[in-house]
Amino acid sequence: MNMARLMLRRGFNVAEGVLGQVFPPAWNPMLNLGALGFFFYWIITVSGIYIYIFFDTGVLNAYASIEYMTHEQWYLAGIMRSFHRYASDALILVMMLHLLREFARDRYRGVRWFSWVTGVPIMVMVFVAGISGYWLVWDKLAQYIAIVSTEWLDMLPIFGEPIARNFLSPDALESRFFTLMIFMHIAIPLIALVILWVHLQRVAKPRINPPRGLAISVFAALIALSLVHPALSQAPADLAVVPGKVGLDWFYLPLFPALETLPGSLTWGMSACLLAIMIAMPWLPPLKRARPAAVDLANCNGCARCFHDCPYNAISMVARSDGTAFEREPAVNPDLCVSCGLCAGACPTSMPFRRLSELSPGIDLPDRTMAQLRDLTETAARNLTGTERIMVFGCDTGPDLAEVSSKSVGVVPLVCIGQLPPAFIDYVLSRNLADGVVLTGCRENSCNARCGIEWTNSRLAGERDPHLRARVPRDLLRTAWVGATGGRQLHHALQALVRELKDADVDVRPAPAVKCPPTACEAVDA
Amino acid sequence: MRRYLRYTGQFAFFLLIAAFIGYFSNQPVYQQTPDGMAQIKLSFAHGAARKVDCRKLSSKEIARLPANERRPNTCARERIPVHIQLMLDGELLYDAQLQATGLSQDGPARTYRKLIVPAGPHTIVARLRDTKRGSGFDYEAERQVTLKPFQNLAIDFKADSGGFQFR
């Protein structure tokens, strides 16, 4: 499983990297799979409502009504039909990629089990809704689907009489089955929408709309496809004739030939096993989970920055319990915390300048504390030599920091770049621990902890607390959101910064504030 | 220049995705039935005779029953299997003992079989036994048919309508 995950992760990293060269970070389709899924859902809904107006729900006239839409009213209903079809196919594509990507990035275990498990019925419902939709066209493909699906269902010993007998011969055909299919085709997507809402309950600020530019581009691509290659019906269904050759929609029906040819006990057994494995996956094999963030009330003033910055709704603000004058205190729900450290990065008491008292923020990761982070930074700084010393802060899911580590480049790993309080940058430069700082991590819009890069950019820009102080020379700071495969880009960013430091006519580096060794310094934060 | 390269890349990406979706939405074609073949679909649901014959209840037995359950006969629930045979041009194509359905085996026996056969003229014989007779069949039907390629010939059985139905 680990091998499969690593290979998939590598594949996704490469795909995201390639698309990152072509698209702006916010537009990268690989980083908008969930949002694109929602977008396709709305296209399917709107186009479905329109074609339902012209659709004859009787089994005898259904085919003719769709032919009317396709050929007589091709300019609107025909395009809507194609839209309906292709957006449904695209939904399967992005849904499966979304599922594989979350698996590849190991974002389905631990506290993330809820989103994974609620995603499984959504996936099943999307398939069932799509398959029932093909049924309604009542062409050769619909006949094939109707017969194979009912024969497969008949393999379960729960029906008194084989339901496939409804399609034994032309005179056996009744409209009641058709009515059931129409009901299913409308009801199942509505139920799926409700479960989608549940699916997102543990995600703070979910992105359910793609960026406008990407949405317009996708929309235009679907229109072009609908015009160039409109969705057409196959020959009308005729139960006196077997379908023979049939054009399958391989997005929805790749398993139908297997359902038809393999024994029912095998296909039902495999389906049940696959479903059970999918649902059990968050617990198989068990995840070695880092301890959740812990609150230290002695250093917490209840400012709620951690509450606002948590991307997983794991923190709530509750009434103060320690008798101090502050009104509220954060409470961490360990069942929701992914130990990303964004809360610690947001805490105003995560201040590396503190020396008189222990560096213990109001909220911190027990396994990777701020004090340890400062120790790592100082250790890395002590080993730096040369005149253009650079300190790189990077997250675990970003580029391999060991590849850039050298005598003049120190590296400090973090769970997520959002764990880094901006004060650390100030600390490194003002204490002359290095001559420049580079922050690196996942690709923009692809943060493994969802909001780490966005919060960091906002903090550096002074748009989100805690701000990077104005006294920090921005010329000495670079960000390189390049992802796991972006080692070369990070290397280039480092070289560029080194060149600028060398070439600077005026030394922009601040004079060291304190000349003593870092560990011996007193608190001097102004 | 770099901007135009990016636009070209984006266009190529959407073109590729649209082509991918457009193609796999109905291609490649799947051949469900080989060329030159036809299909015989044999399907029915039929209850055979009961394993133990119904017996008349004596007046004493009837009197012992609760008032709302009194009836003249008593019947065991279990049914015997239905024996079905289908022959094509003198060769046995399908031969099965179909067990009655239901937990008490009191429901109809049922079958649903698809048999792929070469198109062309054939003699089809269908036989069914649903009683406790030791040999022979209770129903038998023979048809001369000429099956066209991809034709679906349905064979149903309805005892009320005289037995086998070829459609």
XYZ file of C-alpha atoms in Angstrom:
693
model
C 0.000 0.000 0.000
C 2.827 2.365 0.923
C 4.586 1.645 -2.355
C 1.401 2.351 -4.321
C 0.912 5.550 -2.380
C 4.467 6.727 -2.981
C 4.270 5.996 -6.691
C 0.954 7.785 -6.982
C 2.292 10.719 -4.992
C 5.225 10.973 -7.331
C 2.883 10.867 -10.317
C 0.704 13.610 -8.870
C 3.744 15.699 -7.976
C 4.956 15.484 -11.561
C 1.497 16.269 -12.988
C 1.058 19.213 -10.639
C 4.534 20.424 -11.548
C 3.909 20.229 -15.274
C 0.538 21.952 -14.999
C 2.120 24.469 -12.632
C 4.351 25.550 -15.531
C 1.300 26.245 -17.678
C -1.346 27.509 -15.261
C -1.184 30.202 -12.593
C -1.114 28.549 -9.151
C -4.755 29.335 -8.433
C -5.853 27.838 -11.753
C -3.936 24.584 -11.630
C -6.667 21.996 -12.380
C -4.940 19.340 -10.283
C -5.262 21.620 -7.277
C -8.960 22.280 -7.896
C -10.312 18.770 -8.301
C -12.945 19.021 -5.575
C -14.072 22.464 -6.707
C -14.237 21.274 -10.323
C -16.365 18.349 -9.170
C -18.850 20.793 -7.696
C -18.740 22.876 -10.865
C -19.567 19.858 -13.017
C -22.346 18.915 -10.626
C -24.003 22.310 -11.174
C -23.587 22.061 -14.956
C -25.208 18.618 -14.868
C -28.055 19.954 -12.727
C -28.833 22.978 -14.901
C -28.536 21.082 -18.195
C -30.562 18.207 -16.725
C -33.396 20.516 -15.736
C -33.486 21.949 -19.246
C -33.532 18.636 -21.107
C -36.135 17.260 -18.707
C -38.553 19.876 -20.083
C -38.446 18.205 -23.509
C -38.015 14.637 -22.323
C -40.937 12.251 -22.762
C -40.966 10.001 -19.728
C -42.871 7.172 -21.423
C -40.696 4.302 -22.542
C -42.209 4.319 -26.036
C -41.512 7.991 -26.774
C -38.372 8.617 -24.728
C -36.041 7.864 -27.620
C -37.986 10.081 -30.038
C -37.992 12.996 -27.599
C -34.224 12.785 -27.218
C -33.789 12.572 -30.965
C -35.881 15.735 -31.249
C -33.589 17.506 -28.808
C -30.455 16.277 -30.526
C -31.421 17.015 -34.126
C -34.337 19.488 -34.207
C -33.277 21.682 -31.325
C -29.570 20.938 -31.559
C -28.590 24.578 -30.921
C -29.877 24.491 -27.335
C -31.361 21.215 -26.128
C -28.810 19.265 -28.156
C -25.936 21.221 -26.653
C -27.493 20.862 -23.226
C -27.652 17.122 -23.744
C -23.990 17.006 -24.746
C -23.172 19.243 -21.789
C -25.039 16.862 -19.509
C -23.136 13.886 -20.869
C -19.658 15.360 -20.958
C -19.920 17.151 -17.625
C -20.984 13.807 -16.120
C -17.923 12.141 -17.619
C -15.707 14.960 -16.403
C -17.230 14.595 -12.940
C -16.130 10.955 -12.839
C -12.663 11.976 -13.992
C -12.124 14.657 -11.342
C -13.813 12.570 -8.643
C -11.488 9.619 -9.205
C -8.436 11.891 -9.406
C -9.546 13.615 -6.196
C -9.863 10.244 -4.470
C -6.470 9.033 -5.709
C -4.795 12.316 -4.806
C -6.091 12.234 -1.241
C -4.878 8.639 -0.991
C -1.500 9.524 -2.474
C -1.053 12.415 -0.039
C -2.132 10.251 2.892
C -4.972 12.602 3.641
C -7.600 10.020 4.444
C -6.430 8.586 7.725
C -6.410 9.782 11.293
C -8.784 12.660 11.840
C -9.461 12.887 8.118
C -11.374 9.581 8.130
C -14.699 11.394 8.139
C -14.276 13.079 4.764
C -12.964 9.857 3.234
C -15.758 7.643 4.526
C -18.505 10.101 3.559
C -16.928 10.327 0.112
C -17.443 6.607 -0.548
C -21.280 6.710 -0.792
C -21.020 9.871 -2.901
C -18.831 8.009 -5.366
C -21.271 5.088 -5.533
C -24.209 7.468 -6.004
C -22.515 9.364 -8.817
C -22.007 6.088 -10.656
C -25.577 4.902 -10.043
C -27.010 8.275 -11.085
C -24.982 8.255 -14.297
C -25.893 4.681 -15.167
C -29.587 5.344 -14.553
C -29.316 8.376 -16.836
C -28.050 6.289 -19.738
C -31.035 4.035 -19.245
C -33.436 6.899 -20.022
C -32.254 7.357 -23.603
C -33.651 3.891 -24.395
C -31.276 3.221 -27.215
C -29.094 0.179 -27.807
C -26.737 1.242 -25.034
C -29.662 1.729 -22.633
C -30.932 -1.734 -23.527
C -27.499 -3.205 -22.820
C -27.241 -1.356 -19.499
C -30.777 -2.282 -18.466
C -30.241 -5.969 -19.150
C -26.764 -6.262 -17.633
C -27.727 -4.242 -14.530
C -30.898 -6.208 -13.860
C -29.185 -9.527 -14.513
C -26.505 -8.507 -12.035
C -29.102 -7.515 -9.447
C -30.907 -10.820 -10.030
C -27.808 -12.635 -8.855
C -28.770 -11.526 -5.347
C -31.370 -13.926 -3.988
C -33.752 -11.153 -2.951
C -36.143 -10.855 -5.859
C -39.137 -13.168 -6.199
C -38.988 -13.175 -9.979
C -35.939 -12.145 -12.039
C -36.294 -8.434 -12.761
C -34.380 -8.972 -16.003
C -37.562 -10.738 -17.234
C -38.920 -7.227 -17.756
C -36.616 -7.126 -20.796
C -37.196 -10.658 -22.051
C -38.984 -9.636 -25.219
C -40.561 -6.460 -26.653
C -44.010 -7.327 -25.331
C -42.644 -7.747 -21.801
C -41.518 -4.138 -21.612
C -43.434 -1.853 -19.274
C -43.102 1.818 -18.433
C -43.067 1.257 -14.680
C -39.376 0.383 -14.701
C -38.721 3.496 -16.676
C -40.551 5.631 -14.148
C -38.430 4.108 -11.390
C -35.278 4.972 -13.330
C -36.347 8.592 -13.793
C -37.068 8.841 -10.081
C -33.649 7.350 -9.284
C -31.896 9.616 -11.759
C -33.302 12.693 -10.022
C -33.386 11.507 -6.402
C -29.905 10.003 -6.158
C -28.002 13.177 -7.149
C -30.077 15.133 -4.629
C -29.178 12.665 -1.883
C -25.551 12.836 -3.026
C -25.658 16.619 -2.652
C -26.782 16.262 0.955
C -23.943 13.829 1.637
C -21.553 16.237 -0.099
C -22.577 18.824 2.456
C -21.799 16.303 5.216
C -18.527 15.458 3.428
C -17.325 19.035 3.947
C -18.441 19.433 7.541
C -14.982 18.923 8.979
C -13.276 21.216 6.520
C -13.064 24.904 7.382
C -13.500 27.274 4.447
C -13.770 24.549 1.792
C -13.116 25.590 -1.795
C -16.272 24.547 -3.601
C -15.979 26.939 -6.526
C -13.077 26.873 -8.953
C -11.378 30.205 -9.777
C -13.475 32.124 -12.292
C -10.864 31.902 -15.048
C -10.560 28.142 -14.704
C -14.349 27.750 -14.590
C -14.755 29.805 -17.768
C -12.040 27.811 -19.530
C -13.576 24.477 -18.546
C -17.010 25.729 -19.581
C -15.662 26.838 -22.958
C -13.937 23.475 -23.464
C -17.214 21.658 -22.780
C -19.105 23.906 -25.195
C -16.489 23.329 -27.882
C -16.636 19.579 -27.322
C -20.446 19.653 -27.455
C -20.373 21.493 -30.769
C -17.602 19.491 -32.399
C -18.567 16.083 -31.081
C -22.211 16.220 -29.923
C -23.534 13.397 -27.780
C -25.707 11.161 -29.943
C -28.025 8.258 -29.278
C -27.253 4.834 -30.642
C -29.873 2.832 -32.554
C -33.215 2.593 -30.731
C -33.570 -0.232 -28.261
C -35.154 -3.392 -29.635
C -35.535 -6.309 -27.275
C -35.957 -8.689 -30.230
C -32.318 -8.037 -31.077
C -29.247 -8.267 -28.837
C -27.196 -5.065 -28.780
C -24.259 -6.768 -30.533
C -21.770 -3.929 -30.805
C -22.317 -1.142 -28.351
C -20.465 2.104 -27.737
C -19.850 2.170 -23.978
C -19.185 5.242 -21.889
C -15.982 3.960 -20.335
C -16.121 6.499 -17.545
C -19.289 4.995 -16.108
C -19.395 1.514 -17.527
C -15.878 0.063 -17.513
C -16.975 -2.848 -15.350
C -20.080 -3.790 -17.314
C -18.354 -6.298 -19.606
C -16.960 -7.972 -16.484
C -20.375 -7.964 -14.780
C -21.772 -9.686 -17.831
C -19.141 -12.375 -18.199
C -17.846 -13.170 -14.694
C -19.825 -15.223 -12.170
C -22.192 -13.182 -10.033
C -20.739 -14.506 -6.781
C -17.330 -13.214 -7.876
C -18.486 -9.775 -9.041
C -20.734 -9.229 -6.026
C -18.017 -10.522 -3.702
C -15.402 -8.272 -5.270
C -17.722 -5.263 -5.152
C -18.537 -5.872 -1.493
C -14.840 -6.360 -0.656
C -13.840 -3.226 -2.543
C -16.492 -1.181 -0.759
C -15.515 -2.618 2.626
C -11.823 -1.908 1.966
C -12.629 1.641 0.853
C -14.558 2.290 4.043
C -11.967 0.584 6.258
C -8.958 2.252 4.611
C -8.615 5.127 7.109
C -7.881 2.531 9.764
C -5.788 0.159 7.635
C -2.923 0.200 8.334
C -2.993 2.346 11.464
C -1.504 5.793 11.080
C 1.327 6.811 13.378
C -0.327 10.002 14.354
C 1.447 12.984 15.871
C -0.049 14.312 19.075
C -2.618 17.086 18.604
C -1.907 20.705 19.442
C -1.927 21.501 23.154
C -2.995 24.725 24.854
C -0.853 26.325 27.564
C -3.201 28.682 29.370
C -0.377 30.328 31.257
C 0.752 31.843 27.937
C -2.620 32.279 26.271
C -4.566 35.533 26.223
C -7.537 34.106 24.317
C -6.885 36.185 21.185
C -8.543 33.483 18.990
C -5.976 33.711 16.170
C -5.472 29.957 16.384
C -9.240 29.509 16.200
C -9.438 31.622 13.041
C -6.426 29.975 11.360
C -7.270 26.311 11.943
C -8.240 24.808 8.551
C -10.003 21.844 10.146
C -12.333 23.470 12.686
C -10.381 21.660 15.381
C -10.272 24.660 17.715
C -13.217 26.245 19.441
C -13.206 29.180 21.838
C -14.731 28.348 25.194
C -15.166 30.156 28.516
C -11.951 30.732 30.417
C -11.259 28.081 33.014
C -8.157 29.329 34.798
C -9.685 32.272 36.640
C -7.707 34.915 34.745
C -9.289 38.099 33.418
C -9.410 36.831 29.844
C -12.857 35.896 28.612
C -12.092 32.881 26.457
C -9.590 30.143 25.830
C -9.045 27.811 22.895
C -10.070 24.173 23.198
C -8.549 21.669 20.785
C -10.681 18.764 19.618
C -8.120 15.965 19.230
C -10.476 14.102 16.906
C -10.249 16.950 14.391
C -6.650 18.158 14.843
C -4.193 17.045 12.130
C -1.164 18.466 14.012
C -0.254 20.849 11.200
C 0.942 23.577 13.580
C -0.843 26.473 11.866
C -2.301 27.412 15.236
C 1.168 27.643 16.801
C 2.316 29.786 13.873
C -0.575 32.143 14.508
C 0.006 32.463 18.261
C 1.355 35.904 19.265
C 3.373 34.273 22.019
C 5.350 32.128 19.568
C 8.155 34.595 19.916
C 11.727 33.318 19.440
C 13.164 36.469 21.036
C 11.915 35.304 24.407
C 14.811 34.393 26.639
C 13.827 35.441 30.125
C 11.113 32.849 30.185
C 10.775 29.542 28.445
C 9.572 29.704 24.835
C 6.182 28.155 25.416
C 3.407 29.584 23.219
C -0.241 29.599 24.169
C -0.747 26.710 21.754
C 1.924 24.400 20.392
C 2.623 20.981 18.886
C 3.909 18.681 21.639
C 6.006 16.698 19.147
C 7.559 19.714 17.367
C 7.523 22.627 19.714
C 8.465 26.232 19.043
C 11.382 25.838 21.443
C 12.673 22.925 19.363
C 12.159 24.974 16.216
C 14.258 27.793 17.657
C 16.940 25.308 18.724
C 17.010 23.848 15.218
C 17.299 27.327 13.730
C 20.149 28.303 16.010
C 21.971 25.019 15.433
C 21.647 25.408 11.685
C 22.872 29.008 11.961
C 25.937 28.079 13.991
C 27.077 25.728 11.225
C 26.777 28.353 8.493
C 29.915 29.846 6.986
C 30.635 32.311 4.199
C 29.354 35.785 3.437
C 26.003 34.861 1.868
C 24.459 32.631 4.496
C 20.893 31.542 3.833
C 18.391 29.960 6.170
C 15.699 27.842 4.517
C 12.483 27.055 6.348
C 10.547 24.322 4.567
C 7.673 21.964 5.243
C 7.846 18.170 5.288
C 5.770 17.844 2.128
C 7.767 20.380 0.138
C 11.086 19.876 -1.672
C 13.775 17.743 -0.087
C 15.692 20.200 2.108
C 18.690 17.902 2.399
C 19.364 18.501 -1.305
C 19.968 22.203 -0.762
C 21.682 22.002 2.609
C 25.311 23.137 2.487
C 27.898 25.119 4.432
C 26.192 28.347 3.425
C 22.602 27.098 3.413
C 20.988 25.989 6.651
C 17.691 24.164 6.628
C 14.926 23.966 9.208
C 12.096 21.495 8.580
C 8.545 22.217 9.719
C 5.307 20.247 9.651
C 3.837 23.017 7.502
C 5.233 26.388 6.557
C 2.221 27.906 8.302
C 3.748 26.668 11.537
C 6.445 29.309 11.200
C 5.637 32.557 13.032
C 6.953 35.540 11.011
C 8.921 36.558 14.089
C 11.345 33.749 13.272
C 12.334 35.557 10.054
C 12.919 38.717 12.005
C 14.843 36.713 14.574
C 17.149 35.128 11.989
C 17.948 38.395 10.204
C 18.126 40.761 13.145
C 20.307 38.373 15.140
C 22.547 37.924 12.137
C 21.974 34.186 12.149
C 21.863 34.319 8.352
C 22.013 36.902 5.567
C 18.839 35.809 3.804
C 15.788 33.680 4.448
C 13.893 31.427 2.043
C 10.512 29.914 2.837
C 9.550 26.877 0.828
C 6.867 24.224 0.817
C 4.065 22.800 -1.266
C 2.865 24.429 -4.459
C 0.613 27.395 -4.022
C -2.996 26.264 -3.665
C -1.738 22.776 -2.890
C -0.787 23.118 0.762
C -0.942 19.763 2.491
C -2.480 21.463 5.524
C -4.798 23.417 3.209
C -4.059 26.994 4.337
C -0.377 27.091 5.346
C 0.862 28.933 2.268
C -2.116 31.283 2.114
C -1.742 32.256 5.757
C 2.031 32.651 5.392
C 1.683 34.919 2.357
C -0.927 36.979 4.189
C 1.264 37.255 7.279
C 4.256 38.365 5.207
C 2.067 40.917 3.420
C 0.797 42.281 6.722
C -2.751 41.221 5.964
C -3.099 38.609 8.656
C -1.905 38.349 12.225
C 0.823 37.827 13.202
C 2.427 40.263 10.709
C 6.010 40.220 9.621
C 7.419 43.334 11.237
C 8.087 46.328 9.002
C 11.738 46.485 10.012
C 12.507 43.194 8.267
C 14.156 43.946 4.886
C 11.946 42.203 2.300
C 14.904 42.031 -0.086
C 16.430 39.376 2.116
C 13.371 37.178 2.064
C 12.206 34.838 -0.686
C 9.367 32.382 -0.963
C 9.546 29.325 -3.209
C 6.264 27.434 -3.336
C 7.560 24.692 -5.564
C 6.218 21.418 -4.156
C 7.965 18.119 -3.560
C 9.411 17.958 -7.067
C 10.604 21.547 -7.059
C 14.139 20.930 -5.786
C 15.658 22.518 -8.866
C 13.438 25.599 -8.638
C 14.355 25.975 -4.990
C 18.006 25.702 -5.898
C 17.550 28.444 -8.528
C 15.756 30.640 -5.996
C 18.657 30.209 -3.590
C 21.218 31.003 -6.253
C 19.282 34.113 -7.262
C 19.194 35.325 -3.676
C 22.920 34.652 -3.260
C 23.643 36.625 -6.454
C 21.539 39.528 -5.257
C 23.276 39.541 -1.918
C 26.641 39.561 -3.675
C 25.663 42.195 -6.211
C 23.905 44.556 -3.829
C 25.545 47.957 -4.148
C 24.299 48.887 -0.741
C 24.328 46.267 1.935
C 20.696 45.861 2.836
C 21.503 43.492 5.600
C 20.709 44.963 9.005
C 23.503 45.407 11.415
C 23.415 42.677 14.003
C 21.366 43.878 16.935
C 23.221 41.831 19.418
C 26.742 40.593 19.162
C 26.551 37.922 21.765
C 25.903 34.244 20.924
C 22.187 33.626 20.370
C 21.753 31.313 23.311
C 23.175 33.890 25.706
C 20.980 36.744 24.542
C 18.415 38.419 26.664
C 14.954 39.217 25.434
C 15.264 42.244 23.242
C 12.057 42.196 21.246
C 10.873 45.736 20.955
C 6.607 35.334 -25.181
C 6.458 33.228 -22.055
C 2.868 34.338 -21.530
C 1.881 33.130 -24.997
C 3.595 29.813 -24.337
C 1.509 29.460 -21.202
C -1.687 30.254 -23.095
C -0.726 27.695 -25.717
C -0.077 25.150 -22.982
C -3.445 25.843 -21.387
C -5.188 25.508 -24.739
C -3.388 22.231 -25.408
C -4.372 20.937 -21.970
C -8.066 21.666 -22.470
C -7.933 20.266 -25.981
C -6.392 17.065 -24.674
C -8.923 16.699 -21.863
C -11.851 17.423 -24.193
C -10.555 14.863 -26.699
C -10.058 12.321 -23.905
C -13.598 12.797 -22.590
C -15.137 12.928 -26.060
C -13.423 9.735 -27.156
C -13.947 7.561 -24.102
C -17.571 8.644 -23.710
C -18.507 6.109 -26.403
C -15.335 4.521 -27.775
C -13.870 1.970 -28.185
C -16.909 -0.061 -29.194
C -17.598 -3.141 -27.124
C -18.748 -6.267 -28.945
C -21.246 -7.946 -26.681
C -22.237 -10.752 -29.056
C -19.862 -12.141 -31.698
C -20.733 -11.543 -35.346
C -22.877 -14.255 -36.909
C -24.312 -15.350 -33.585
C -27.790 -15.082 -32.128
C -29.136 -15.454 -28.638
C -31.725 -17.739 -27.106
C -32.961 -16.462 -23.794
C -34.772 -19.036 -21.711
C -36.530 -17.626 -18.710
C -39.535 -18.486 -16.614
C -40.792 -18.742 -13.063
C -43.001 -21.763 -12.486
C -44.178 -23.643 -9.427
C -43.950 -27.435 -9.710
C -46.141 -29.927 -7.918
C -45.863 -30.265 -4.153
C -43.546 -32.899 -2.793
C -46.321 -34.421 -0.685
C -49.841 -34.522 -2.105
C -52.597 -32.615 -0.425
C -54.662 -34.700 1.950
C -58.269 -34.363 2.976
C -58.654 -33.564 6.634
C -60.991 -35.648 8.725
C -63.845 -33.906 10.516
C -62.027 -34.452 13.817
C -58.899 -32.797 12.497
C -60.908 -29.878 11.167
C -62.635 -29.469 14.519
C -59.272 -29.297 16.308
C -58.219 -26.340 14.195
C -58.981 -22.783 15.296
C -62.237 -21.588 13.773
C -60.541 -19.132 11.427
C -58.070 -21.748 10.113
C -60.459 -24.550 9.296
C -60.100 -25.912 5.762
C -60.901 -29.201 4.026
C -57.351 -30.031 2.860
C -53.860 -29.794 4.210
C -50.846 -29.475 1.951
C -47.121 -29.707 2.638
C -45.351 -26.568 1.439
C -42.283 -28.009 -0.242
C -42.331 -28.322 -4.021
C -40.408 -30.723 -6.216
C -37.767 -29.354 -8.598
C -38.702 -28.420 -12.146
C -36.762 -30.372 -14.747
C -36.054 -28.356 -17.874
C -34.325 -29.378 -21.061
C -33.559 -27.338 -24.152
C -32.283 -29.026 -27.279
C -30.912 -27.377 -30.371
C -30.754 -29.466 -33.529
C -30.866 -32.643 -31.481
C -28.120 -31.577 -29.092
C -28.786 -30.897 -25.460
C -28.147 -27.208 -24.888
C -29.436 -26.865 -21.363
C -30.546 -29.451 -18.842
C -31.292 -28.488 -15.259
C -33.202 -29.432 -12.158
C -34.477 -26.108 -10.860
C -35.100 -26.068 -7.135
C -38.142 -24.273 -5.799
C -37.318 -20.891 -4.267
C -38.132 -19.726 -0.761
C -36.944 -20.750 2.674
C -39.466 -23.593 2.718
C -38.889 -24.324 -0.950
C -42.507 -23.492 -1.633
C -41.946 -20.765 -4.225
C -41.703 -21.069 -7.975
C -38.588 -22.500 -9.554
C -37.024 -19.935 -11.814
C -34.380 -19.660 -14.433
C -32.831 -17.025 -16.644
C -30.341 -18.334 -19.166
C -28.727 -16.675 -22.156
C -27.424 -19.075 -24.756
C -25.374 -17.805 -27.667
C -25.914 -19.927 -30.790
C -24.959 -19.561 -34.452
C -27.462 -17.683 -36.601
C -29.335 -19.750 -39.177
C -32.069 -22.405 -39.297
C -32.486 -24.502 -36.156
C -34.823 -26.977 -34.582
C -35.467 -26.119 -30.976
C -37.084 -28.503 -28.549
C -38.036 -27.397 -25.047
C -39.248 -29.826 -22.391
C -40.374 -29.376 -18.856
C -41.400 -31.737 -16.067
C -43.166 -30.315 -13.043
C -44.857 -33.407 -11.592
C -43.608 -36.459 -9.746
C -43.667 -38.692 -12.770
C -40.465 -40.681 -12.960
C -39.713 -40.205 -16.635
C -40.862 -38.166 -19.592
C -42.020 -34.565 -19.558
C -45.268 -32.807 -18.845
C -44.706 -30.135 -21.467
C -42.836 -30.268 -24.730
C -42.634 -27.857 -27.638
C -40.707 -28.023 -30.896
C -40.109 -25.115 -33.249
C -38.319 -24.647 -36.542
C -36.710 -21.216 -36.441
C -34.315 -19.273 -38.610
C -32.290 -17.040 -36.342
C -30.860 -13.878 -37.836
C -27.503 -12.586 -36.601
C -27.981 -10.795 -33.247
C -31.576 -11.977 -33.012
C -32.866 -12.537 -29.504
C -35.308 -15.433 -29.261
C -37.093 -15.467 -25.921
C -38.527 -18.717 -24.626
C -40.935 -18.305 -21.757
C -43.121 -20.815 -19.985
C -46.627 -20.164 -18.756
C -48.635 -23.212 -17.745
C -51.874 -21.201 -17.849
C -51.259 -20.299 -21.489
C -50.486 -23.790 -22.622
C -46.793 -24.145 -21.869
C -43.797 -22.850 -23.785
C -43.960 -19.543 -25.622
C -41.441 -18.601 -28.303
C -41.176 -14.840 -28.830
